[in-house]
Short mmCIF file of C-alpha atoms in Angstrom, two decimals:
data_model
loop_
_atom_site.label_atom_id
_atom_site.label_comp_id
_atom_site.label_asym_id
_atom_site.label_seq_id
_atom_site.Cartn_x
_atom_site.Cartn_y
_atom_site.Cartn_z
CA MET C 1427 -6.25 23.60 21.08
CA ASN C 1428 -4.17 25.73 24.00
CA PHE C 1429 -1.33 27.45 24.93
CA SER C 1430 0.50 24.31 27.09
CA ASN C 1431 -0.81 21.88 25.24
CA ILE C 1432 1.15 23.44 21.96
CA ILE C 1433 3.87 23.30 23.52
CA GLU C 1434 3.15 19.79 25.50
CA GLU C 1435 3.14 18.26 21.60
CA ILE C 1436 6.15 20.57 20.62
CA GLU C 1437 7.32 18.92 23.71
CA LYS C 1438 6.88 16.09 22.74
CA VAL C 1439 8.71 16.42 19.09
CA ASP C 1440 11.09 18.51 20.72
CA PRO C 1441 12.32 16.96 23.79
CA GLU C 1442 14.70 20.19 24.21
CA VAL C 1443 12.06 22.65 23.60
CA TYR C 1444 12.25 24.10 26.59
CA GLU C 1445 16.01 24.51 26.65
CA LYS C 1446 16.14 25.91 22.42
CA LEU C 1447 13.24 28.91 24.10
CA ASN C 1448 14.58 30.03 27.04
CA GLY C 1449 17.75 28.19 28.45
CA ARG C 1450 15.80 26.68 30.86
CA ARG C 1451 12.75 24.54 31.65
CA SER C 1452 11.95 25.95 35.12
CA ALA C 1453 11.80 29.09 33.60
CA MET C 1454 9.19 28.17 30.28
CA LYS C 1455 7.45 27.07 33.15
CA ASN C 1456 6.97 30.14 34.34
CA PHE C 1457 6.34 31.41 31.18
CA LEU C 1458 3.98 29.04 31.51
CA ASN C 1459 2.20 29.61 34.00
CA PHE C 1460 2.11 33.62 33.58
CA SER C 1461 1.42 32.44 29.62
CA GLY C 1462 -2.18 31.23 30.63
CA LYS C 1463 -3.61 34.85 31.58
CA VAL C 1464 -2.76 36.22 28.32
CA THR C 1465 -5.38 36.05 25.94
CA ALA C 1466 -5.48 32.85 24.10
CA ALA C 1467 -5.36 35.22 20.22
CA ALA C 1468 -1.98 36.94 21.50
CA LEU C 1469 -0.73 32.99 21.87
CA PRO C 1470 0.86 32.25 18.41
CA VAL C 1471 2.72 35.36 18.04
CA ALA C 1472 4.38 34.86 21.31
CA ILE C 1473 5.28 31.54 20.48
CA GLY C 1474 6.11 31.68 17.21
CA SER C 1475 8.37 34.49 18.07
CA MET C 1476 10.85 32.45 20.64
CA PHE C 1477 10.45 29.19 17.67
CA ASN C 1478 11.81 32.20 15.38
CA LYS C 1479 15.19 32.62 17.90
CA ALA C 1480 14.81 28.94 18.80
CA TYR C 1481 15.70 27.80 15.53
CA ALA C 1482 17.70 30.50 13.70
CA GLY C 1483 19.73 29.32 11.11
CA SER C 1484 17.46 27.58 9.79
CA PRO C 1485 15.11 28.06 6.72
CA THR C 1486 11.61 28.26 8.65
CA SER C 1487 9.74 29.27 5.88
CA THR C 1488 11.02 26.50 4.03
CA ILE C 1489 9.26 24.14 7.04
CA THR C 1490 7.02 25.49 7.44
CA ASP C 1491 6.00 25.12 3.94
CA VAL C 1492 6.23 21.01 3.89
CA LEU C 1493 4.51 21.33 7.38
CA ASN C 1494 1.39 22.70 5.55
CA PHE C 1495 1.80 20.64 2.21
CA ALA C 1496 1.41 17.98 4.51
CA LEU C 1497 -1.41 19.68 6.49
CA THR C 1498 -2.93 19.57 3.50
CA LEU C 1499 -3.11 15.71 2.58
CA GLU C 1500 -3.35 14.80 5.74
CA TYR C 1501 -6.43 17.03 6.40
CA ILE C 1502 -7.56 14.62 2.62
CA GLU C 1503 -7.05 11.52 3.93
CA TRP C 1504 -8.90 12.42 8.04
CA GLU C 1505 -12.00 13.89 5.73
CA PHE C 1506 -11.90 11.11 4.00
CA TYR C 1507 -11.79 8.30 6.36
CA LYS C 1508 -14.69 10.82 8.79
CA GLN C 1509 -17.45 9.95 5.76
CA VAL C 1510 -15.83 5.94 5.26
CA VAL C 1511 -15.98 5.10 8.69
CA ALA C 1512 -19.72 6.43 8.10
CA SER C 1513 -20.89 5.40 4.68
CA GLY C 1514 -22.47 2.72 6.43
CA ILE C 1515 -20.75 0.18 3.99
CA ILE C 1516 -18.58 -0.72 5.54
CA PRO C 1517 -18.76 -4.95 5.33
CA SER C 1518 -17.28 -6.23 8.57
CA ALA C 1519 -16.29 -5.21 12.12
CA ALA C 1520 -12.69 -6.01 11.49
CA ALA C 1521 -12.78 -3.37 8.54
CA ILE C 1522 -14.68 -0.72 10.74
CA GLY C 1523 -12.25 -1.16 13.25
CA ALA C 1524 -8.88 -0.68 11.25
CA LEU C 1525 -11.02 2.49 9.27
CA THR C 1526 -11.78 4.45 12.61
CA THR C 1527 -7.70 3.28 13.06
CA ILE C 1528 -6.66 5.14 10.03
CA ARG C 1529 -8.76 7.57 10.24
CA ASP C 1530 -7.77 9.38 14.24
CA HIS C 1531 -4.08 8.85 13.95
CA GLU C 1532 -5.15 10.90 10.55
CA ALA C 1533 -6.88 13.33 12.74
CA GLU C 1534 -3.96 13.58 15.17
CA HIS C 1535 -1.48 14.65 12.11
CA VAL C 1536 -3.51 16.76 11.37
CA ALA C 1537 -3.66 18.13 15.56
CA LEU C 1538 -0.14 18.03 15.84
CA LEU C 1539 0.55 19.61 12.44
CA THR C 1540 -1.80 21.95 12.48
CA SER C 1541 0.01 22.78 16.62
CA VAL C 1542 3.38 22.73 15.15
CA ILE C 1543 2.94 25.36 12.50
CA THR C 1544 1.14 27.50 14.60
CA SER C 1545 4.10 27.24 16.86
CA LEU C 1546 6.48 28.19 14.28
CA GLY C 1547 4.73 31.51 13.89
CA ALA C 1548 3.11 30.90 10.98
CA THR C 1549 -1.03 29.79 9.86
CA PRO C 1550 -1.60 26.42 9.48
CA VAL C 1551 -3.86 25.84 6.08
CA TYR C 1552 -7.77 24.93 6.84
CA PHE C 1553 -10.16 22.34 5.42
CA THR C 1554 -13.48 20.94 6.13
CA ALA C 1555 -15.11 18.21 4.76
CA ALA C 1556 -16.33 21.22 1.97
CA SER C 1557 -12.91 21.29 0.15
CA PHE C 1558 -12.77 18.13 -1.01
CA ASP C 1559 -14.24 15.51 -3.85
CA TYR C 1560 -13.63 12.45 -2.83
CA THR C 1561 -15.15 11.30 -6.18
CA ALA C 1562 -12.59 12.80 -7.48
CA LYS C 1563 -14.33 15.18 -10.33
CA GLY C 1564 -16.45 12.39 -10.66
CA LEU C 1565 -13.63 9.63 -11.43
CA PHE C 1566 -15.33 7.77 -8.22
CA PRO C 1567 -18.94 8.47 -8.64
CA THR C 1568 -19.06 5.20 -5.97
CA VAL C 1569 -16.48 6.32 -3.70
CA PHE C 1570 -18.70 5.34 -0.61
CA THR C 1571 -21.72 3.76 -2.18
CA ASP C 1572 -18.79 0.80 -3.06
CA TYR C 1573 -16.31 -0.84 -0.60
CA GLY C 1574 -14.11 -1.74 -3.82
CA VAL C 1575 -14.71 1.30 -5.10
CA LEU C 1576 -13.38 2.86 -1.05
CA LEU C 1577 -10.78 1.00 -0.54
CA ALA C 1578 -8.73 1.45 -4.26
CA VAL C 1579 -9.37 5.30 -3.78
CA ALA C 1580 -7.64 4.61 0.54
CA GLN C 1581 -5.26 2.52 -0.67
CA THR C 1582 -3.71 5.01 -3.52
CA PHE C 1583 -4.40 8.36 -0.65
CA GLU C 1584 -2.28 6.15 1.80
CA ASP C 1585 0.87 5.41 -0.26
CA THR C 1586 0.85 8.62 -1.54
CA GLY C 1587 0.95 10.33 1.48
CA VAL C 1588 4.10 7.75 1.96
CA ARG C 1589 5.68 8.67 -0.71
CA ALA C 1590 5.35 12.64 0.24
CA TYR C 1591 6.34 12.14 2.87
CA LYS C 1592 9.76 10.73 1.72
CA GLY C 1593 10.23 13.53 -1.15
CA GLN C 1594 9.73 15.92 1.65
CA ALA C 1595 12.68 15.08 3.40
CA GLY C 1596 15.67 16.16 2.93
CA ASN C 1597 13.61 20.08 3.19
CA LEU C 1598 13.46 18.70 6.79
CA ILE C 1599 16.87 17.99 7.56
CA SER C 1600 17.93 21.57 9.30
CA SER C 1601 15.70 20.51 11.98
CA ASN C 1602 16.13 17.46 13.54
CA GLU C 1603 12.74 17.65 15.87
CA ILE C 1604 10.60 18.92 12.81
CA LEU C 1605 12.38 15.66 11.16
CA ARG C 1606 11.77 13.02 13.83
CA ALA C 1607 8.31 14.24 13.54
CA ALA C 1608 7.98 13.43 10.07
CA LEU C 1609 9.82 10.35 9.83
CA GLN C 1610 7.47 8.86 12.64
CA ILE C 1611 4.84 10.12 10.34
CA HIS C 1612 5.46 8.41 6.86
CA SER C 1613 6.02 5.13 8.16
CA VAL C 1614 2.54 5.67 10.19
CA GLU C 1615 0.94 5.83 7.11
CA ALA C 1616 3.49 3.22 4.87
CA ARG C 1617 1.72 0.25 7.93
CA HIS C 1618 -1.36 2.13 6.94
CA ALA C 1619 -0.81 1.61 3.35
CA ALA C 1620 0.42 -2.39 3.46
CA HIS C 1621 -2.91 -2.98 6.13
CA VAL C 1622 -5.09 -1.50 2.82
CA ARG C 1623 -3.29 -3.56 0.69
CA GLU C 1624 -4.16 -6.05 2.88
CA MET C 1625 -7.58 -5.19 3.32
CA ARG C 1626 -7.74 -5.07 -1.20
CA ARG C 1627 -6.20 -8.16 -0.93
CA ARG C 1628 -8.92 -10.04 0.37
CA TYR C 1629 -11.61 -8.98 -0.59
CA GLY C 1630 -10.87 -8.97 -3.83
CA ALA C 1631 -12.76 -6.75 -6.13
CA LEU C 1632 -10.78 -3.73 -7.78
CA VAL C 1633 -7.83 -6.45 -8.13
CA PRO C 1634 -7.03 -7.19 -12.10
CA PRO C 1635 -6.25 -9.94 -13.33
CA GLY C 1636 -2.53 -11.42 -12.86
CA VAL C 1637 -1.81 -9.20 -10.14
CA LEU C 1638 -0.60 -10.69 -6.94
CA LEU C 1639 -1.93 -7.59 -4.15
CA GLN C 1640 0.10 -7.52 -1.08
CA PRO C 1641 1.75 -5.32 1.37
CA TRP C 1642 4.01 -3.73 -0.78
CA ILE C 1643 4.45 -1.78 -3.62
CA THR C 1644 5.02 -4.51 -7.32
CA LEU C 1645 6.78 -2.74 -10.36
CA ASN C 1646 4.11 0.06 -11.50
CA GLN C 1647 1.19 -1.68 -10.53
CA SER C 1648 -1.59 -0.49 -8.54
CA GLY C 1649 -2.83 -3.59 -8.70
CA ILE C 1650 -5.85 -1.54 -9.33
CA ALA C 1651 -7.99 -1.87 -12.51
CA THR C 1652 -7.90 1.94 -13.73
CA PRO C 1653 -5.42 4.03 -15.12
CA ALA C 1654 -6.73 6.52 -12.88
CA VAL C 1655 -4.77 5.83 -10.39
CA ASP C 1656 -1.39 5.07 -12.20
CA ALA C 1657 0.85 8.71 -10.61
CA SER C 1658 -0.05 8.21 -8.02
CA TYR C 1659 2.24 4.85 -8.68
CA ALA C 1660 5.03 5.63 -12.00
CA GLY C 1661 8.88 5.85 -11.34
CA GLU C 1662 8.21 2.95 -8.52
CA GLU C 1663 9.39 0.40 -10.84
CA LEU C 1664 13.09 1.58 -9.86
CA THR C 1665 15.70 -0.64 -9.12
CA ASN C 1666 18.85 0.28 -9.93
CA GLN C 1667 19.29 2.54 -5.98
CA ALA C 1668 22.29 5.23 -6.09
CA GLY C 1669 24.28 3.85 -8.47
CA VAL C 1670 23.47 -0.12 -7.84
CA ASN C 1671 21.49 -2.53 -9.65
CA VAL C 1672 19.81 -3.80 -7.12
CA VAL C 1673 17.93 -6.69 -9.58
CA GLY C 1674 21.06 -10.02 -8.97
CA ILE C 1675 22.72 -7.76 -6.91
CA ASN C 1676 26.31 -9.69 -6.43
CA GLY C 1677 25.01 -12.48 -7.37
CA PHE C 1678 21.82 -13.28 -5.25
CA ALA C 1679 18.52 -14.26 -6.75
CA ILE C 1680 16.74 -10.48 -6.59
CA THR C 1681 13.58 -10.28 -9.04
CA ALA C 1682 12.90 -6.73 -10.62
CA GLU C 1683 9.95 -7.42 -8.54
CA ASP C 1684 11.94 -7.20 -5.75
CA ALA C 1685 13.97 -5.00 -6.52
CA SER C 1686 11.47 -2.34 -6.92
CA GLU C 1687 9.96 -3.82 -4.27
CA ALA C 1688 12.82 -3.71 -1.92
CA PHE C 1689 13.12 -0.09 -2.27
CA ASP C 1690 9.98 3.04 -1.99
CA GLU C 1691 9.35 6.05 -3.82
CA PRO C 1692 9.35 9.05 -4.01
CA LEU C 1693 7.32 11.92 -5.42
CA THR C 1694 7.84 15.76 -6.00
CA LYS C 1695 5.27 18.48 -4.62
CA GLU C 1696 4.87 19.01 -8.29
CA GLN C 1697 3.67 15.61 -9.06
CA VAL C 1698 1.66 15.36 -5.22
CA VAL C 1699 -0.63 18.65 -5.62
CA SER C 1700 -1.16 17.30 -9.44
CA ILE C 1701 -2.65 13.79 -8.31
CA VAL C 1702 -4.86 15.37 -6.25
CA THR C 1703 -6.06 18.42 -7.27
CA PRO C 1704 -9.40 16.31 -8.59
CA PHE C 1705 -10.13 15.26 -4.68
CA PHE C 1706 -10.83 19.82 -3.93
CA ALA C 1707 -14.32 20.53 -4.58
CA MET Z 1004 6.70 -11.68 -5.34
CA PRO Z 1005 5.75 -14.86 -4.31
CA HIS Z 1006 8.33 -17.31 -4.59
CA ASP Z 1007 8.86 -20.77 -5.41
CA GLN Z 1008 11.55 -22.08 -2.35
CA SER Z 1009 14.27 -23.49 -5.38
CA LYS Z 1010 15.42 -19.90 -5.70
CA ALA Z 1011 16.48 -20.66 -1.40
CA SER Z 1012 18.91 -21.73 -2.35
CA ALA Z 1013 20.56 -18.97 -3.87
CA LEU Z 1014 20.16 -17.12 -1.78
CA ILE Z 1015 21.92 -18.20 1.39
CA GLN Z 1016 24.50 -16.10 1.54
CA THR Z 1017 26.66 -16.41 5.03
CA PRO Z 1018 24.29 -15.44 8.11
CA VAL Z 1019 26.28 -16.20 10.76
CA GLU Z 1020 25.71 -17.28 12.88
CA ALA Z 1021 26.42 -19.04 16.19
CA PRO Z 1022 24.61 -21.73 17.81
CA MET Z 1023 23.47 -24.64 15.26
CA PRO Z 1024 21.99 -27.94 16.09
CA ARG Z 1025 24.59 -29.59 14.48
CA ARG Z 1026 22.03 -32.27 13.17
CA LYS Z 1027 20.43 -29.19 11.27
CA PHE Z 1028 24.31 -27.94 10.29
CA LEU Z 1029 24.82 -31.67 8.12
CA THR Z 1030 19.91 -31.45 6.76
CA TYR Z 1031 21.51 -28.31 5.40
CA ALA Z 1032 24.61 -28.90 4.21
CA GLY Z 1033 22.96 -31.76 2.19
CA LEU Z 1034 20.55 -30.06 0.53
CA SER Z 1035 22.22 -28.11 -1.81
CA ALA Z 1036 25.46 -26.39 -3.41
CA GLY Z 1037 24.74 -23.22 -1.84
CA ALA Z 1038 24.00 -25.09 1.73
CA MET Z 1039 28.10 -24.96 1.65
CA LEU Z 1040 28.28 -21.17 1.95
CA PHE Z 1041 26.02 -21.65 5.30
CA ALA Z 1042 28.96 -23.55 6.63
CA ALA Z 1043 30.68 -20.33 7.66
CA SER Z 1044 27.56 -20.13 9.93
CA CYS Z 1045 28.59 -23.09 11.73
CA LYS Z 1046 31.99 -22.82 11.90
CA LYS Z 1047 32.69 -23.00 15.43
CA GLU Z 1048 30.93 -26.27 15.67
CA SER Z 1049 31.29 -28.42 12.78
CA SER Z 1050 35.08 -27.29 12.77
CA GLN Z 1051 35.83 -30.96 13.84
CA ASP Z 1052 34.81 -32.19 10.43
CA PRO Z 1053 37.42 -32.64 8.09
CA SER Z 1054 36.07 -32.35 5.12
CA LEU Z 1055 34.15 -28.68 6.31
CA THR Z 1056 37.54 -27.69 7.47
CA SER Z 1057 39.02 -25.53 3.59
CA ASP Z 1058 35.31 -24.38 3.02
CA ILE Z 1059 34.86 -22.30 7.08
CA ARG Z 1060 38.06 -21.90 6.72
CA SER Z 1061 38.14 -19.77 3.02
CA LEU Z 1062 34.55 -18.05 3.46
CA GLY Z 1063 34.82 -16.80 7.12
CA GLY Z 1064 38.91 -14.55 7.07
CA GLY Z 1065 37.67 -12.71 4.53
CA LYS Z 1066 35.96 -8.92 5.07
CA ASP Z 1067 32.16 -10.23 4.88
CA GLY Z 1068 32.76 -13.61 7.67
CA GLY Z 1069 31.50 -12.98 11.49
CA LYS Z 1070 33.61 -10.68 13.56
CA ALA Z 1071 33.99 -11.19 17.22
CA VAL Z 1072 33.73 -6.80 17.54
CA VAL Z 1073 33.18 -4.34 14.43
CA SER Z 1074 33.31 -0.34 15.28
CA LEU Z 1075 30.35 1.03 12.25
CA GLY Z 1076 32.34 4.58 12.31
CA SER Z 1077 31.94 7.68 12.65
CA GLY Z 1078 29.62 10.64 10.65
CA ASP Z 1079 27.47 9.44 8.11
CA ILE Z 1080 29.44 5.67 7.11
CA GLY Z 1081 28.88 4.96 10.58
CA ILE Z 1082 24.93 5.41 11.03
CA LEU Z 1083 24.69 3.41 6.88
CA ASN Z 1084 26.52 0.58 8.41
CA TYR Z 1085 24.97 0.49 11.36
CA ALA Z 1086 21.43 -0.26 9.18
CA TYR Z 1087 23.62 -2.59 7.53
CA ALA Z 1088 24.47 -4.21 10.83
CA LEU Z 1089 20.61 -4.33 10.67
CA GLU Z 1090 19.50 -5.38 7.97
CA GLN Z 1091 22.46 -8.16 7.82
CA LEU Z 1092 20.41 -9.58 11.22
CA GLU Z 1093 16.88 -8.32 9.65
CA ALA Z 1094 18.18 -10.90 6.07
CA ALA Z 1095 19.95 -13.54 8.28
CA PHE Z 1096 16.90 -14.19 10.95
CA TYR Z 1097 14.32 -14.72 7.24
CA ILE Z 1098 17.01 -16.85 6.02
CA ARG Z 1099 16.91 -19.18 8.94
CA ALA Z 1100 13.40 -19.16 9.04
CA LEU Z 1101 12.61 -20.49 6.39
CA GLN Z 1102 15.21 -22.46 5.37
CA THR Z 1103 13.01 -25.21 8.20
CA PRO Z 1104 9.61 -23.33 8.02
CA TYR Z 1105 7.31 -23.70 11.01
CA ALA Z 1106 5.36 -26.49 10.41
CA GLY Z 1107 1.99 -25.45 9.56
CA ILE Z 1108 2.93 -22.48 7.37
CA SER Z 1109 0.68 -21.49 4.94
CA ASP Z 1110 0.86 -20.36 1.43
CA LYS Z 1111 0.78 -16.48 1.47
CA GLU Z 1112 2.67 -16.95 4.52
CA MET Z 1113 5.57 -18.77 2.86
CA GLU Z 1114 5.24 -15.85 0.34
CA TYR Z 1115 5.24 -12.93 3.10
CA LEU Z 1116 8.40 -13.82 4.31
CA SER Z 1117 9.71 -14.65 1.83
CA ASP Z 1118 8.99 -11.25 0.33
CA VAL Z 1119 9.92 -10.29 3.15
CA ARG Z 1120 13.97 -12.52 3.14
CA ASP Z 1121 14.51 -10.72 0.23
CA HIS Z 1122 13.66 -7.66 0.23
CA GLU Z 1123 16.30 -7.11 3.43
CA ILE Z 1124 18.81 -9.42 1.78
CA ALA Z 1125 18.52 -6.49 -1.58
CA HIS Z 1126 18.91 -4.11 1.69
CA ARG Z 1127 22.17 -5.68 3.65
CA GLU Z 1128 24.03 -6.00 -0.28
CA TRP Z 1129 22.90 -2.82 -1.33
CA PHE Z 1130 24.04 -1.15 1.55
CA LYS Z 1131 27.69 -3.67 1.50
CA ASN Z 1132 27.91 -2.27 -2.19
CA VAL Z 1133 27.50 1.73 -1.22
CA LEU Z 1134 29.95 0.95 1.40
CA GLY Z 1135 32.82 -1.07 -0.57
CA ASP Z 1136 35.32 -0.24 1.85
CA ASN Z 1137 34.33 0.91 4.58
CA ARG Z 1138 31.44 -1.71 5.24
CA ILE Z 1139 32.02 -3.51 8.78
CA GLY Z 1140 32.44 -6.55 8.36
CA GLY Z 1141 29.30 -10.05 8.97
CA VAL Z 1142 27.48 -9.71 12.23
CA ILE Z 1143 27.44 -13.37 13.91
CA VAL Z 1144 24.05 -13.29 14.23
CA ASN Z 1145 22.75 -15.71 17.64
CA PHE Z 1146 18.73 -17.05 17.22
CA SER Z 1147 19.18 -19.67 20.63
CA SER Z 1148 16.00 -17.23 22.20
CA ILE Z 1149 13.91 -18.45 19.04
CA ASN Z 1150 12.25 -21.47 18.56
CA PHE Z 1151 12.17 -21.47 14.94
CA ASP Z 1152 9.44 -24.66 15.23
CA SER Z 1153 7.27 -22.28 16.28
CA ARG Z 1154 5.00 -19.76 14.11
CA GLU Z 1155 4.34 -17.75 17.33
CA SER Z 1156 8.30 -17.37 18.47
CA VAL Z 1157 9.12 -16.51 13.93
CA LEU Z 1158 6.23 -14.38 13.71
CA GLY Z 1159 6.39 -12.81 16.86
CA THR Z 1160 10.15 -12.07 16.82
CA ALA Z 1161 9.98 -11.35 12.62
CA LYS Z 1162 6.88 -8.81 14.09
CA ALA Z 1163 9.44 -7.23 16.49
CA LEU Z 1164 12.73 -7.03 14.21
CA GLU Z 1165 10.66 -4.72 11.70
CA ASP Z 1166 9.63 -2.53 14.68
CA VAL Z 1167 12.97 -2.12 16.14
CA GLY Z 1168 13.29 -1.29 12.28
CA VAL Z 1169 11.07 0.56 11.66
CA SER Z 1170 12.05 3.05 14.68
CA ALA Z 1171 15.74 2.88 14.08
CA TYR Z 1172 15.10 4.47 10.63
CA ASN Z 1173 13.10 6.68 12.36
CA GLY Z 1174 15.79 7.58 15.37
CA ALA Z 1175 18.78 7.37 12.39
CA GLY Z 1176 17.08 9.62 9.58
CA GLU Z 1177 18.54 14.07 11.94
CA LEU Z 1178 21.72 12.15 12.47
CA LEU Z 1179 22.32 11.42 8.18
CA GLN Z 1180 24.35 14.96 7.43
CA SER Z 1181 23.91 13.71 3.39
CA ALA Z 1182 20.45 14.28 2.27
CA THR Z 1183 20.94 12.08 -0.36
CA TYR Z 1184 22.07 9.28 2.32
CA LEU Z 1185 18.89 10.62 4.47
CA LEU Z 1186 16.38 9.74 0.36
CA PHE Z 1187 17.98 6.25 1.08
CA ALA Z 1188 16.58 5.84 4.39
CA GLY Z 1189 13.21 7.13 4.01
CA LYS Z 1190 13.02 4.97 0.48
CA ILE Z 1191 13.57 1.57 3.25
CA VAL Z 1192 11.80 2.49 5.90
CA SER Z 1193 7.85 2.63 4.80
CA VAL Z 1194 9.00 -0.50 3.21
CA GLU Z 1195 10.78 -1.77 7.13
CA ALA Z 1196 6.89 -0.43 7.91
CA ARG Z 1197 5.13 -2.85 5.21
CA HIS Z 1198 6.37 -5.85 6.31
CA ALA Z 1199 6.34 -4.24 9.99
CA ALA Z 1200 2.48 -4.01 9.42
CA ALA Z 1201 2.10 -7.39 7.34
CA LEU Z 1202 4.18 -9.49 10.09
CA ARG Z 1203 1.35 -7.50 13.26
CA ASP Z 1204 -2.35 -9.04 10.70
CA MET Z 1205 -0.15 -12.38 10.48
CA LEU Z 1206 0.26 -12.08 14.30
CA ASN Z 1207 -3.24 -10.77 15.33
CA TYR Z 1208 -5.33 -9.04 12.03
CA GLY Z 1209 -5.56 -5.40 13.12
CA SER Z 1210 -2.70 -4.67 15.32
CA PHE Z 1211 -0.87 -2.84 11.73
CA ALA Z 1212 -0.60 0.48 14.11
CA ASP Z 1213 -1.88 -0.23 17.21
CA ASN Z 1214 -1.60 1.75 20.16
CA THR Z 1215 1.96 -0.20 20.87
CA ALA Z 1216 3.62 0.97 17.61
CA VAL Z 1217 1.72 4.39 17.34
CA ASP Z 1218 1.73 7.46 19.98
CA MET Z 1219 -1.16 8.52 20.91
CA ASN Z 1220 -0.24 11.69 18.51
CA GLY Z 1221 -0.69 9.68 15.55
CA LEU Z 1222 3.65 8.99 15.92
CA ASP Z 1223 5.72 5.18 14.67
CA LEU Z 1224 7.86 4.30 16.64
CA VAL Z 1225 11.69 5.95 17.44
CA ARG Z 1226 14.11 4.80 19.03
CA THR Z 1227 18.29 6.43 19.80
CA PRO Z 1228 20.57 3.11 17.73
CA ALA Z 1229 22.22 2.47 21.31
CA GLU Z 1230 18.54 1.98 22.58
CA VAL Z 1231 17.77 0.16 18.94
CA LEU Z 1232 21.53 -1.35 19.99
CA ALA Z 1233 21.36 -2.80 22.78
CA ILE Z 1234 18.27 -4.79 21.65
CA ALA Z 1235 19.61 -6.31 18.77
CA SER Z 1236 22.53 -7.77 20.89
CA GLY Z 1237 20.00 -10.57 22.46
CA PHE Z 1238 20.51 -11.05 18.81
CA ILE Z 1239 23.61 -10.43 17.97
CA SER Z 1240 27.34 -11.77 18.94
CA THR Z 1241 29.50 -9.87 17.90
CA LYS Z 1242 29.80 -6.72 20.02
CA ILE Z 1243 29.11 -3.52 18.41
CA ILE Z 1244 30.94 -0.59 18.23
CA SER Z 1245 28.85 2.87 18.43
CA LYS Z 1246 30.79 5.26 20.68
CA ASP Z 1247 31.73 7.45 17.04
CA LEU Z 1248 28.32 7.60 16.28
CA PRO Z 1249 26.56 10.98 15.64
CA THR Z 1250 23.08 12.01 18.21
CA SER Z 1251 23.09 15.10 16.83
#
């Protein structure tokens, strides 16, 4: 990742980045040309100081803490899907295609978050495959040898990721550009979740009897035949939103199942950390 | 949740649809008690039928009757009204689509579309209640460009509406001042994204997050209210005034 790429990445997140940084886009372009001659090691400091100025008044440490938290989750997913795609147990070309698409999105999220955190003058977290244990300390010993388990873990990661981003949105409200990017990642994770749930519905394994797995979350049902993932779905059964009971709302035939499906629920950082801790080596 | 079709009549509200062929309207009117509510949606074409006039008058004239013009307002209320208008459109679309499902609709397609309809109705009614007296009136939808007998037309429109909805919420988050409302927008947008993915997969399995939805940075669609309303105007006859919405 070189300096120009970082600014380009940020510009995608914040089209006004040049204006914020130096008042004039052309001036920044000049700076970029100049900076091409500066050593790479010096650049994060330079960028960071510019951003501190540009976002003066925003609680930058709060924002970078959230972004590093998000980056951690993205690393968990990215390293997971790298091993998923390489596992040799994916039964169809369609499934390989979908899991590759998801893997690549997670890689893009890692790259984007890393560049933004660096640009804000903070140090992005960094993980490798060796950082993680996808058996979750033996909870899912066949995660890369049993396709049903593999998909169940994937679904849990995606649904948890959606809830994690949702829980952090309020902490990003002071930065329009970063909030926007976080929301754009959030809904991509939801698309992933919906598709993995569809894959599981079609494959059928580990879906508890009597449960109809759908792209959306019904009550607090995981749709996975193990209580090990229940924490990722706890609280999703909520049917009262902002003091409004959605069940039977205004006389419409909205059931508790419908009402819970219509609203996804957040998780706190602490809840998410508790859920993913077993996946660290 | 899977649904039986008997539920549909209880879900019909006033998806105020202007151009409805009279023959179809009469078919609906004969279907169920709920269909009389739907009569309000057929105001223009049924107004010469004396047997329906009183129902139309009573249902069409209230706060939530179809309006020629609505103003979204300013601040967070304006953004919530913006979302409310979009949810009205989405709910009306699915209600209409499932009143006479396209030929050959599968059980699974019926199950998914029914669920999506119910989610959109829940969203619409939730916004209505949260906004209370600050809510805009009913928007008049115009589905004349949609062939409801065609699977491709219905699912293609549904996919487009869901993708637009995702982009709208993604663009609206930063316009909200209240972290509480931001959270609720977040609770809804991920459900819209699940819908979008499901509909994309129904049309073309595996297209849930392809490069028409997700860019090279792994980011989903995002649009400003002006961009969204320009697209939505293809399905909404009501003039939606958005000039007082926040811009940052």
